[in-house]
CSV table of C-alpha atoms and ligand atoms in Angstrom, one decimal:
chain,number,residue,atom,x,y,z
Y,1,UNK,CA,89.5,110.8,94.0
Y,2,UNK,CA,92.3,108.9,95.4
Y,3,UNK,CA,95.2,110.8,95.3
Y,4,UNK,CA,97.4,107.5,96.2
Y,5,UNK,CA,96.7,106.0,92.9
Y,6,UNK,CA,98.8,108.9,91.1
Y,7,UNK,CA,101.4,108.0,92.6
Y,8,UNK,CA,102.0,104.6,91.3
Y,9,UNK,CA,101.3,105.1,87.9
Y,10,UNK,CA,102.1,102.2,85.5
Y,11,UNK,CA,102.6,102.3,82.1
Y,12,UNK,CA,99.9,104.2,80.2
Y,13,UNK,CA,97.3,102.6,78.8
Y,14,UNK,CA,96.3,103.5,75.1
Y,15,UNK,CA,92.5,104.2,73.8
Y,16,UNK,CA,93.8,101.5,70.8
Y,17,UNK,CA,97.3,100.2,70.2
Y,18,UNK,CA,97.1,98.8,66.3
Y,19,UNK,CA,101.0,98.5,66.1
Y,20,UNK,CA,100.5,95.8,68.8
Y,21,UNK,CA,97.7,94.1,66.8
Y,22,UNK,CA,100.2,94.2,63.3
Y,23,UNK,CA,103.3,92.7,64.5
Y,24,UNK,CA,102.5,89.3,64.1
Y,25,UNK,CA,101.3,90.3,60.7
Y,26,UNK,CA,104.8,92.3,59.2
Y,27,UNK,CA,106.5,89.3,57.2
Y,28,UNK,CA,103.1,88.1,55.9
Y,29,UNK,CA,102.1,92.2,55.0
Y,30,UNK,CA,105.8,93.0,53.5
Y,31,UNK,CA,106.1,89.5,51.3
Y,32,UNK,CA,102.5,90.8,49.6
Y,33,UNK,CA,103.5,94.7,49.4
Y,34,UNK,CA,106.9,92.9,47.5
Y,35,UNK,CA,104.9,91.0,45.1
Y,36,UNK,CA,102.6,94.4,44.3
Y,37,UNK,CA,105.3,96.3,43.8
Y,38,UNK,CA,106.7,93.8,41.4
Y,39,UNK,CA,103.5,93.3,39.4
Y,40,UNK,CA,102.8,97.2,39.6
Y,41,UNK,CA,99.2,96.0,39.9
Y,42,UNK,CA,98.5,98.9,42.6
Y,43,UNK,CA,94.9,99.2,41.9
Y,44,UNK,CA,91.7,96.5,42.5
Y,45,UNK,CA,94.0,93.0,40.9
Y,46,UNK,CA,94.2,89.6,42.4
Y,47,UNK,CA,95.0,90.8,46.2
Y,48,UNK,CA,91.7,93.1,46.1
Y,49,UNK,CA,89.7,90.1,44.1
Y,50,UNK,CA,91.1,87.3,46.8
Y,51,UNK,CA,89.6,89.2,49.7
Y,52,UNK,CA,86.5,90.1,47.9
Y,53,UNK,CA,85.9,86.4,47.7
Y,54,UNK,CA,87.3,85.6,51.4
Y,55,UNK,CA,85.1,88.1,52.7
Y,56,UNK,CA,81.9,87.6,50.9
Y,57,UNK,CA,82.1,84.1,52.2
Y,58,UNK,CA,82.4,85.0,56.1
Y,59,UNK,CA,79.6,87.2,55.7
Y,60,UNK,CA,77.7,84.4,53.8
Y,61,UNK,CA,76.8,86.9,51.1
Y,62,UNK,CA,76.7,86.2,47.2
Y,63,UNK,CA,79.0,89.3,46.3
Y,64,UNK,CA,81.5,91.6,48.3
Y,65,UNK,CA,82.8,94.8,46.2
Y,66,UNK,CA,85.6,96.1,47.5
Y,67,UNK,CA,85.9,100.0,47.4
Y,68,UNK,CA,87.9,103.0,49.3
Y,69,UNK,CA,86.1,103.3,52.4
Y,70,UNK,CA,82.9,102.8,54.2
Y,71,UNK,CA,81.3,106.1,52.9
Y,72,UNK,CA,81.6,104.9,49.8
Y,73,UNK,CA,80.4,102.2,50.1
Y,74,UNK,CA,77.4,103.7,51.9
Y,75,UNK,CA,76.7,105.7,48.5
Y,76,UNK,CA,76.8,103.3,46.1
Y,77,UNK,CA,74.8,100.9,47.8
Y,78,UNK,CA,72.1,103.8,48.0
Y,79,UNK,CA,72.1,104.8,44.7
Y,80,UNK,CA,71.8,101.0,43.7
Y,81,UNK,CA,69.2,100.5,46.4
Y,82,UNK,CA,67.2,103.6,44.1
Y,83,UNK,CA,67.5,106.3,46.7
Y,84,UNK,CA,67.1,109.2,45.4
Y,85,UNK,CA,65.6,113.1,45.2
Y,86,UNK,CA,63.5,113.4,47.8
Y,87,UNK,CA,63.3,110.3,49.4
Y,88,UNK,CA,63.1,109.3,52.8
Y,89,UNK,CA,65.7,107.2,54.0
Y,90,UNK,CA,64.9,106.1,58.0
Y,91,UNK,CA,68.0,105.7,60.2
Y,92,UNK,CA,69.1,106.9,64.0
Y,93,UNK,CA,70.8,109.6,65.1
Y,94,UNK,CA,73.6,107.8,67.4
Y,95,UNK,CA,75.8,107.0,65.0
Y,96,UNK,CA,79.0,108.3,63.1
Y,97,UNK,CA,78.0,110.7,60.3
Y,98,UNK,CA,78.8,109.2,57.3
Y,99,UNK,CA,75.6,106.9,58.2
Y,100,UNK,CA,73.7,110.1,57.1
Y,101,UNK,CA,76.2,111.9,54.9
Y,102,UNK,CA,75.4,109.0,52.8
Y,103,UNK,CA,71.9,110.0,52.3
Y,104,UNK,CA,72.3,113.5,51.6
Y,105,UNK,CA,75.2,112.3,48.8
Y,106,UNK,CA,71.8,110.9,47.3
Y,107,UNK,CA,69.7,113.8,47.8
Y,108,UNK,CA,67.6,112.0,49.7
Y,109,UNK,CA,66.4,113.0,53.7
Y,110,UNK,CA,67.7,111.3,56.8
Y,111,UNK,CA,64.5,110.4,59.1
Y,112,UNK,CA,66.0,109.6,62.4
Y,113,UNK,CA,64.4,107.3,65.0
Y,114,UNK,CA,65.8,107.1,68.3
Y,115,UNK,CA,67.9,104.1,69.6
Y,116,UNK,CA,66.8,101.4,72.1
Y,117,UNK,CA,67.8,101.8,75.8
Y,118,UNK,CA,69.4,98.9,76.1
Y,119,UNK,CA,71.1,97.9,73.1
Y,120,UNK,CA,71.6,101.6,71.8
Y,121,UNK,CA,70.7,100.4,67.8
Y,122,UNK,CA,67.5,101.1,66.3
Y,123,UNK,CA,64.0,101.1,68.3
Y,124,UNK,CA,62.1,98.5,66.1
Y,125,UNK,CA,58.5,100.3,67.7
Y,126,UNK,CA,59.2,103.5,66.2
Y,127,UNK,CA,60.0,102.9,62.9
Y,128,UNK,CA,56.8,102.3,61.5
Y,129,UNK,CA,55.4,105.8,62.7
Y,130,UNK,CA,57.9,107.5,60.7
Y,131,UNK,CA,57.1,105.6,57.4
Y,132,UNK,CA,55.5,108.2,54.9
Y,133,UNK,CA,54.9,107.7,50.8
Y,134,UNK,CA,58.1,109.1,50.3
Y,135,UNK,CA,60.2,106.7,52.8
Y,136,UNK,CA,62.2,104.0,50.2
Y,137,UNK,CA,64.6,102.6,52.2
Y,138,UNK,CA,65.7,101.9,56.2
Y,139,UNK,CA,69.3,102.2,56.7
Y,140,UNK,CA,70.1,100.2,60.8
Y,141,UNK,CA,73.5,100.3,62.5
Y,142,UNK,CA,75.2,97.9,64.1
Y,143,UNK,CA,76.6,100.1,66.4
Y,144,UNK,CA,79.5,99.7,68.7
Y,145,UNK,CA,79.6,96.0,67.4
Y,146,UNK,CA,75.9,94.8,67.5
Y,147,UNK,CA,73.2,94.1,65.8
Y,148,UNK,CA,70.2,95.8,65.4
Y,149,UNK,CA,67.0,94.0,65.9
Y,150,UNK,CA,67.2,92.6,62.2
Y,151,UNK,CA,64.2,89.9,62.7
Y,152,UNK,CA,62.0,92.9,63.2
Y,153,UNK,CA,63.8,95.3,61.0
Y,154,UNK,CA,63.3,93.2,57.8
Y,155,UNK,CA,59.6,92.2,58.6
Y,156,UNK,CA,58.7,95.9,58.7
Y,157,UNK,CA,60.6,96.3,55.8
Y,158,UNK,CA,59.1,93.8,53.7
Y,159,UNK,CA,55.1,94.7,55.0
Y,160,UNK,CA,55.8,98.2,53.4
Y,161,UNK,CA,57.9,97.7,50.2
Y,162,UNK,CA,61.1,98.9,51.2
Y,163,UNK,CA,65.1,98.2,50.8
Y,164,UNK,CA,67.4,97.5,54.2
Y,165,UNK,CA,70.9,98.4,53.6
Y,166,UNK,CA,72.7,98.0,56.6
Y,167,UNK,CA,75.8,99.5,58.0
Y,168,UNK,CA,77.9,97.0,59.4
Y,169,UNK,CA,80.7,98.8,59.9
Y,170,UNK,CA,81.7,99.2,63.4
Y,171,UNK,CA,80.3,94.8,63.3
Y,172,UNK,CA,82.7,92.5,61.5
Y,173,UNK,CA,81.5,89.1,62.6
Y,174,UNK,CA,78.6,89.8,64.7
Y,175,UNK,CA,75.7,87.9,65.0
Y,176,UNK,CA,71.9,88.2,64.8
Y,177,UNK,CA,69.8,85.3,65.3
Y,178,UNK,CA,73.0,83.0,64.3
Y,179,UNK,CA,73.5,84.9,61.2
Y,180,UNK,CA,76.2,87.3,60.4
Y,181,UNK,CA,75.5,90.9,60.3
Y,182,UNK,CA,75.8,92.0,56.5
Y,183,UNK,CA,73.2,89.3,55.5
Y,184,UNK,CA,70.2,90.6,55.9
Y,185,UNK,CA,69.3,93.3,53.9
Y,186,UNK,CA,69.7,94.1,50.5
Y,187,UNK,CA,73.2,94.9,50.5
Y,188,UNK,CA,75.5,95.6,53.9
Y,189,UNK,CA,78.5,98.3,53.8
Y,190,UNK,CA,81.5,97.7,56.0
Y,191,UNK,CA,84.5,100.0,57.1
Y,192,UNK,CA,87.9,99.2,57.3
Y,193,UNK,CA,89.1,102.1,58.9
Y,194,UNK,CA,92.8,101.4,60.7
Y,195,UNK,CA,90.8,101.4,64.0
Y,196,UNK,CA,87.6,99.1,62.7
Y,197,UNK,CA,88.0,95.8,63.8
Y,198,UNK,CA,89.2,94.8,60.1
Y,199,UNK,CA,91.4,97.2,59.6
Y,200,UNK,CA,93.0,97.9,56.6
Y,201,UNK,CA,96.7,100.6,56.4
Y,202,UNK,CA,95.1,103.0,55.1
Y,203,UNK,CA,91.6,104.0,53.8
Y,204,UNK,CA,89.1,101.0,52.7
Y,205,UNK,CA,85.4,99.3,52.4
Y,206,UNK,CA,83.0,96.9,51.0
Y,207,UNK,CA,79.6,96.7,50.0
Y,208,UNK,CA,78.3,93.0,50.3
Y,209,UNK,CA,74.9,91.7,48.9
Y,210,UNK,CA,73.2,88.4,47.7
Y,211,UNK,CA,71.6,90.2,44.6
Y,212,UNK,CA,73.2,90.0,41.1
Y,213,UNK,CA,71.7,92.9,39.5
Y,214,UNK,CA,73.2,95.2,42.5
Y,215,UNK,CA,76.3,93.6,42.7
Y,216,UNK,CA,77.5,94.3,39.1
Y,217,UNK,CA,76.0,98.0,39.2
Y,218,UNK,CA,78.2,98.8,42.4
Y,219,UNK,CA,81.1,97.2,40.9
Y,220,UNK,CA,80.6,99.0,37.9
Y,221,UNK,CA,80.0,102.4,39.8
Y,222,UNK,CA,82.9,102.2,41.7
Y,223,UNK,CA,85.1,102.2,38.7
Y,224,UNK,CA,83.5,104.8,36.8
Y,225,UNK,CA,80.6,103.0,36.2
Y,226,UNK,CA,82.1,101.3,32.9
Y,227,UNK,CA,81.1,97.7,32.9
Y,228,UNK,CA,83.3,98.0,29.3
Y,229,UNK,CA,86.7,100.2,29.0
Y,230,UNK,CA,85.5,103.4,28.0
Y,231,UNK,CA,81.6,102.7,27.9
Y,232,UNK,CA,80.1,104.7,30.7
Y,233,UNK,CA,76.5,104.2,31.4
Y,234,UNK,CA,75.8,106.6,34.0
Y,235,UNK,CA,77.7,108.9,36.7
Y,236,UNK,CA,80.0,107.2,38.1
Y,237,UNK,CA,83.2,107.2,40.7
Y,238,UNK,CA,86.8,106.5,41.6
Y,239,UNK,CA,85.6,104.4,44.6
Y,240,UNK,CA,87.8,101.9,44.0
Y,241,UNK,CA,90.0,99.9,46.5
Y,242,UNK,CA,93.9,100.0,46.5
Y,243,UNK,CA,95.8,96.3,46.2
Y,244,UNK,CA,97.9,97.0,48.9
Y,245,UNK,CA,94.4,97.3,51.0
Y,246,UNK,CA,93.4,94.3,49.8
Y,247,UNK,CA,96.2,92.3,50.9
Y,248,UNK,CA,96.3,93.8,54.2
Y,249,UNK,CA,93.0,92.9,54.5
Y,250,UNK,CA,93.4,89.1,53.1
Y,251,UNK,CA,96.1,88.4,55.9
Y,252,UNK,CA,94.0,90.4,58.6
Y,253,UNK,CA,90.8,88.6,57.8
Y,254,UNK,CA,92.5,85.0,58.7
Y,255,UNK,CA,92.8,86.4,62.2
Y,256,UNK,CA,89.7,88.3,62.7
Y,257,UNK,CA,88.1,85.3,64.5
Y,258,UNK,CA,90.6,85.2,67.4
Y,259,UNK,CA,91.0,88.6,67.7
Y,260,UNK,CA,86.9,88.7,68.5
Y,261,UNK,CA,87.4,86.4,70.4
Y,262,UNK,CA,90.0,88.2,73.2
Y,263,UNK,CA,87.5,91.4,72.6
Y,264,UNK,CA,84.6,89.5,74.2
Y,265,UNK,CA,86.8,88.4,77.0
Y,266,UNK,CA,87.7,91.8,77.7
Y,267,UNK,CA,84.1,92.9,77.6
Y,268,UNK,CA,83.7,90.0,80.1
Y,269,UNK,CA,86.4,91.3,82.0
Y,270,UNK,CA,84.9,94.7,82.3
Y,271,UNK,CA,81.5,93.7,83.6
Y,272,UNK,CA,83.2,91.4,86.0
Y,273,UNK,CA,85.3,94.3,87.0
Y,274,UNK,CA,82.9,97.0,87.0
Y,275,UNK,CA,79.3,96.1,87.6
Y,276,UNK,CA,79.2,96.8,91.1
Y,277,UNK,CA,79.8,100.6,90.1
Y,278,UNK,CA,76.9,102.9,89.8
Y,279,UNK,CA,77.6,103.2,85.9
Y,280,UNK,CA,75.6,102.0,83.1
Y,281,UNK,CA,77.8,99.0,81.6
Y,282,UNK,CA,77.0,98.0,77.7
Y,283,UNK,CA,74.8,95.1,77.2
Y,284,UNK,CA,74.8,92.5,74.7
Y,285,UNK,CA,71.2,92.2,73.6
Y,286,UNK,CA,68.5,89.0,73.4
Y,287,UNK,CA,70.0,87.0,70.2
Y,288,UNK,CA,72.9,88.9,69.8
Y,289,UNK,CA,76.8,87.8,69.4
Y,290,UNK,CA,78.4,91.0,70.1
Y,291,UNK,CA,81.8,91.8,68.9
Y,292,UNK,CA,83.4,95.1,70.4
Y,293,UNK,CA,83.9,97.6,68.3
Y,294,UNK,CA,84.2,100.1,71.4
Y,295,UNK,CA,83.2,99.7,75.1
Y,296,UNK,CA,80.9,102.4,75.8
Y,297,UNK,CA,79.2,102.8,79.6
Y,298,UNK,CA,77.4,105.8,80.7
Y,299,UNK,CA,77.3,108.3,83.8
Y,300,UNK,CA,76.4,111.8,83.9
Y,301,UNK,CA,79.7,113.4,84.9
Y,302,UNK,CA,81.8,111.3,82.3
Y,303,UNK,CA,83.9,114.1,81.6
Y,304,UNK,CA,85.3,114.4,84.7
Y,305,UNK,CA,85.7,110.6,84.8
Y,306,UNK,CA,87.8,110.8,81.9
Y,307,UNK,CA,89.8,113.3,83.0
Y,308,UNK,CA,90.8,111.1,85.9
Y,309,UNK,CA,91.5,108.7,84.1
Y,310,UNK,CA,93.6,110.4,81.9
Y,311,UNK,CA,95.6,112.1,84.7
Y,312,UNK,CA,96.6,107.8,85.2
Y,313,UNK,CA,97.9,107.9,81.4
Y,314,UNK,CA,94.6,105.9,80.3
Y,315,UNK,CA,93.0,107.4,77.1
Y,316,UNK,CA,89.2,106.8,76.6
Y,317,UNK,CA,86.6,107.8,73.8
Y,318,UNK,CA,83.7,109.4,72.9
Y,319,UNK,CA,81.2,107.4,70.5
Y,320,UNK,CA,79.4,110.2,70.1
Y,321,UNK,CA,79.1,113.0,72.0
Y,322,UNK,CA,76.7,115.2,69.4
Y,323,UNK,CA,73.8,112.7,68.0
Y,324,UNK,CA,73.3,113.6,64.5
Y,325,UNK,CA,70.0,115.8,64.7
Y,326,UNK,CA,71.8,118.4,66.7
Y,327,UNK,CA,74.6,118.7,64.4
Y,328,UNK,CA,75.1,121.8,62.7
Y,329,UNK,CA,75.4,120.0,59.3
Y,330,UNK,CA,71.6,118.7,59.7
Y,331,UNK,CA,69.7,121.7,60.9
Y,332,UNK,CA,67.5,122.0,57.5
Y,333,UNK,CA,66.2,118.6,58.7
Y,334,UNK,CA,64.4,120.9,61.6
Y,335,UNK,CA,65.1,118.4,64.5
Y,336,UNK,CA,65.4,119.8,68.4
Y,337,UNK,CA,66.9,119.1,71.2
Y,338,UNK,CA,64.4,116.2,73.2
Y,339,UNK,CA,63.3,115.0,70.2
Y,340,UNK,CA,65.8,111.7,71.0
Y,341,UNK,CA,65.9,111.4,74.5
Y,342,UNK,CA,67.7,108.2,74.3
Y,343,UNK,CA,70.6,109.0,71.7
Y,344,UNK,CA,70.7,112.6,73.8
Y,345,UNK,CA,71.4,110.6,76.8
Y,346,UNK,CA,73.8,108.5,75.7
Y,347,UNK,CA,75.6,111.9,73.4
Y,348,UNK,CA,75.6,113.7,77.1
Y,349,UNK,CA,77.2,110.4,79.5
Y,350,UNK,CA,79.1,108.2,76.7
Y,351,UNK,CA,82.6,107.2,77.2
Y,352,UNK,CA,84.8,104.3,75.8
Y,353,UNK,CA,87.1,102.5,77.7
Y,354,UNK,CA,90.0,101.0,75.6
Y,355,UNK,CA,88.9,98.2,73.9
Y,356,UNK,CA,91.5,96.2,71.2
Y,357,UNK,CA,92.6,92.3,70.9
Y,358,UNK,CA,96.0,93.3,72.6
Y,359,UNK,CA,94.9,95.2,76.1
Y,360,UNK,CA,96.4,93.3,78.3
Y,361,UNK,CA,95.2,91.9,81.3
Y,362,UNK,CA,97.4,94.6,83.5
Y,363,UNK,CA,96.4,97.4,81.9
Y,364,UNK,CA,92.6,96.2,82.1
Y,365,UNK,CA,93.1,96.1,85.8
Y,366,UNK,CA,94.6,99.7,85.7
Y,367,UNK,CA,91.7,100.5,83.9
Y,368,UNK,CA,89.1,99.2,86.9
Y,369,UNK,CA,91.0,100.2,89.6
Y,370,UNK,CA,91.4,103.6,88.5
Y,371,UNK,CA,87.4,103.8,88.7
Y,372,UNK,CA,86.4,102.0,91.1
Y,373,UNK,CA,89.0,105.1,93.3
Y,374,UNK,CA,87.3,107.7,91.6
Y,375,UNK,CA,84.1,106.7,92.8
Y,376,UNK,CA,85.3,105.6,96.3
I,1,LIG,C1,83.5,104.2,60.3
I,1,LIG,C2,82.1,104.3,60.0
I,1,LIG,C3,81.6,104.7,58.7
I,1,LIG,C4,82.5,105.2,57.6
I,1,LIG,O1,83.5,104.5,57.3
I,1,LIG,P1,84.9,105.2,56.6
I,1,LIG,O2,85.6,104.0,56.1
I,1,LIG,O3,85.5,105.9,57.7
I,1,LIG,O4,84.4,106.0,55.5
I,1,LIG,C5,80.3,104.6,58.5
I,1,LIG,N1,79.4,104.2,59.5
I,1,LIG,C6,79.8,103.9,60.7
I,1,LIG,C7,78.8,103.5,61.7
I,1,LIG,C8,81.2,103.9,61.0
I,1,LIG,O5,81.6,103.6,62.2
């Protein structure tokens, strides 16, 4: 470690800066929180119905139902994909956990097959081995910002009968194939998390789907499941999304193009920087447009990296340290350690650099410098 570099310590570098991301957006933002407050329309209303329609069309989908978060919209678009007690839903373990709280919300089992060494999303040649009777639906991640395999993941799919709902939300705009994530399977769930690359102030999601019949039950389900005031025709929830969510969301959308854009030029930037360290860099996979979510490389002492590198003021991440057959909450599912070598390797050696439209070019040189000395 080079002791030298503590000395001339710049300023620090954040994991994610969203304030620095929003201030172009503040007149824009405050104008539609004015015109909410006016209407008192606080609830779903024209803002929340003028993004559906915005985003549905840059995912090149038929419907987008806006709802509170992307948990929610991982449960409604299980229950309308007909998951339910005792099914199989297949899915990997390196992912956050609402990918599989999802499925137990359902009553339904999480089947976990590992991730693919290079792009770290689901490893298309093990699915089929874990498709039983009971298996109804495969539920891929587009994690860190890219796609999963979805030319293989649909074929397999289709040969045995069942539903793809994909969670796209750590992938706003990515590609597969030349086709945005979110279009592929039956329906798609995104986040909008603050930190998600559409972000939203506060809590938010979306299911998005080309099929009628799904469409309208989610949107009924999210409000209760009344189609009608009052007429309730099954169990239903208070999923629904907040106006001043969907105008955030509106005015954040417009921009979500550019702001991909200076993601992939960091990423560029990084693997310029840092590919002649011994550290496994992220790869964008064959046929892929990757957008960034978060920069994850590997090494096996990553958490004394990051404690260098916190010691210069620069924050990092961890995307994710336990894979989700280890955790504590899934031990009935009867998985071990080894059974996911790959998702186990990456849990044990992830960490994320900052990654966000706004790093500038300064701090991204901070960022390499500081370890290219720790390894020198
Ligand atoms: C963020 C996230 C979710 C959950 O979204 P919330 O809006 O936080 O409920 C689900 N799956 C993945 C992969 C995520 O990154």
């Amino acid at each position: 470690m080079n002791t030298e570099l503590l000395t001339k310590i710049k300023t620090p570098v954040p994991f994610l800066d969203l304030a620095a991301q929003d201030g172009g957006l503040r007149d824009e933002v405050l104008l539609a929180f004015e015109n909410i407050t006016d209407s008192s329309h606080y609830v779903l209303g024209p803002y929340v119905e003028s993004f559906e329609r915005a985003f549905a069309e840059a995912v090149g989908t038929r419907h987008c139902i806006g709802v509170n978060s992307g948990t929610s919209a991982l449960h409604l678009a299980l229950i309308a994909a007909g998951v339910s007690d005792g099914d199989e839903v297949i899915t990997v373990p390196m992912t956050f956990v609402a990918t599989a709280w999802a499925i137990r919300y359902v009553n339904a089992r999480p089947v976990f097959v590992d991730i693919d060494p290079e792009t770290y999303t689901m490893d298309v040649d093990q699915i089929e081995s874990r498709i039983t009777p009971r298996t109804k639906a495969i539920l891929p991640v587009h994690l860190y910002g890219q796609s999963a395999d979805m030319t293989a993941i649909m074929e397999i799919a289709d040969r045995h009968g069942l539903t793809v709902v994909e969670d796209a939300a750590q992938a706003h705009g990515a590609m597969f194939d030349g086709k945005p994530v979110g279009s592929f399977g039956q329906s798609a769930c995104f986040s909008f998390y603050p930190g998600k690359n559409l972000g939203a102030y506060g809590e938010a999601g979306a299911v998005v789907t080309n099929n009628d019949a799904v469409a309208g039950r989610i949107r009924a389900l999210r409000n209760h499941a009344q189609n009608q005031r009052y007429h309730h025709q099954e169990l239903g929830f208070n999923y629904r999304m907040d106006a001043f969510q969907g105008a955030v969301l509106g005015i954040k959308l417009r921009r979500l193009g550019v702001w991909t854009k200076q993601r992939q030029r960091l990423a560029d930037s990084y693997q310029m920087f840092l590919e002649d360290l011994p550290i496994v860099l992220p790869q964008q996979g064959d046929r892929r447009s990757h957008v960034w979510h978060v920069y994850v490389a590997l090494h096996p002492e990553r958490d004394q990296i990051r404690e260098a590198l916190q010691r210069q003021g620069i924050q990092t991440g961890l995307h994710y340290p336990v894979p989700l057959h280890l955790l504590e909450a899934f031990r009935e599912l009867g998985y071990r350690e080894g059974d996911f070598p790959v998702a186990e390797r990456v849990g044990n050696e992830c960490f994320s650099l900052p990654m966000f439209p706004n790093l500038s070019r300064g701090h991204l040189n901070d960022i390499a410098e500081a370890l290219t000395a720790w390894f020198e």
